[in-house]
C-alpha cells in the first residue's frame, strides 16, 4: 500500500511540474491565436515527419535486436518494434517507465530474461546521451553565439538566479538541510532493505544486468549497429526539418535551425516529466526566439511538433500493445491445445 502511495505521489508531483512548465510557457500568449496558427499547418509535411519518426522507431528496434543477439537470443524485429512502441507509450504515463515496460513486453513475447534486456536498454540510453551531446557539439560549432545565448537565458541564468534567492533565505537553507537529511536517511533504508533481501536473487539480477551491459562488446554486426545509431538521429533531424515547412512563419529556417531545435527538443524530452510536456514547449519556443520567431509562433510550432509526436506514440504504442496481447493470447491457446493433446 505504501509503495502504491509513493508511486501515486511521484506521478502527481511530476505531473504538477509539467503543468507548471506549461503555465510558464503559455502565460503571456493567447491560446486562441496559437490554435489558429496551428490550423494553418500543411498536413503533407506533418505526414512526412510522422513517417520519418516511425522509420526511426523501427531502426531503434533493429538496433536493440543487434544488442540482444550476443546474449544468445534472436528476437524478431516485429516483436522488438512492438515492445519499443509500448515503451514509448508507457513513458507518457511515467518518466523512464518505458525502459522497464519494453523489457517486460519483449521478455514475455520472446522468453528473454528481464535483467539481461534491462542491461541492453541502459547501453542504448548511454549511446543516446552521447548522440545528443554530439548534436550539442555540432550546434556549438555551427551556431556558437545562438547556443550560448540560449543556455545563458533559459538554463544557466535562471538557475543561478533562483539558487541565489533560495539559498540567501533562512527558509531555503532549512529546506536544503531537510532535503539532505531525507536523502541520507533514504539511502540508509535502501541499504538495510537490500541486506535483508536474498543474496542469490540479487546476484542473479546483477549478473544478468552486467551481461546485458557488456553485450555491446560482442556485437555480431558492429558497423550495422553504428549505422543505425547514426541513422536514428539523422531521421530525428529530418523529422524536425520537414516540419519547419508545415508552417509559413518557420518555412524560411534552414538546416542549422533544425539542428538547434533538435537539441532543444531533445533536452526538453529528457526532462523528468511525462512526455516532456511543458519542458519541450518552453525550450523549443524560447529557442525559436533566437531566430526572430515570435513567442506565439514559436509556441505554435512547438505545440504542433510535440502533439504530432504524442499522436505517433499513442497510435503506434496502442497498436503495438494490442498486437502483443493478441500474440500472447494465441500462444496460450496453442499451449493449451498441446497440453490437452498430451
XYZ file of C-alpha atoms in Angstrom, residues 178-190:
13
model
C 15.998 18.847 5.468
C 16.316 17.528 1.905
C 19.916 16.443 2.543
C 18.932 14.619 5.757
C 15.992 12.949 3.971
C 18.284 11.698 1.179
C 20.789 10.276 3.684
C 18.015 8.504 5.634
C 16.547 7.118 2.396
C 19.935 5.735 1.322
C 20.425 4.086 4.724
C 16.973 2.479 4.499
C 17.679 1.210 0.978
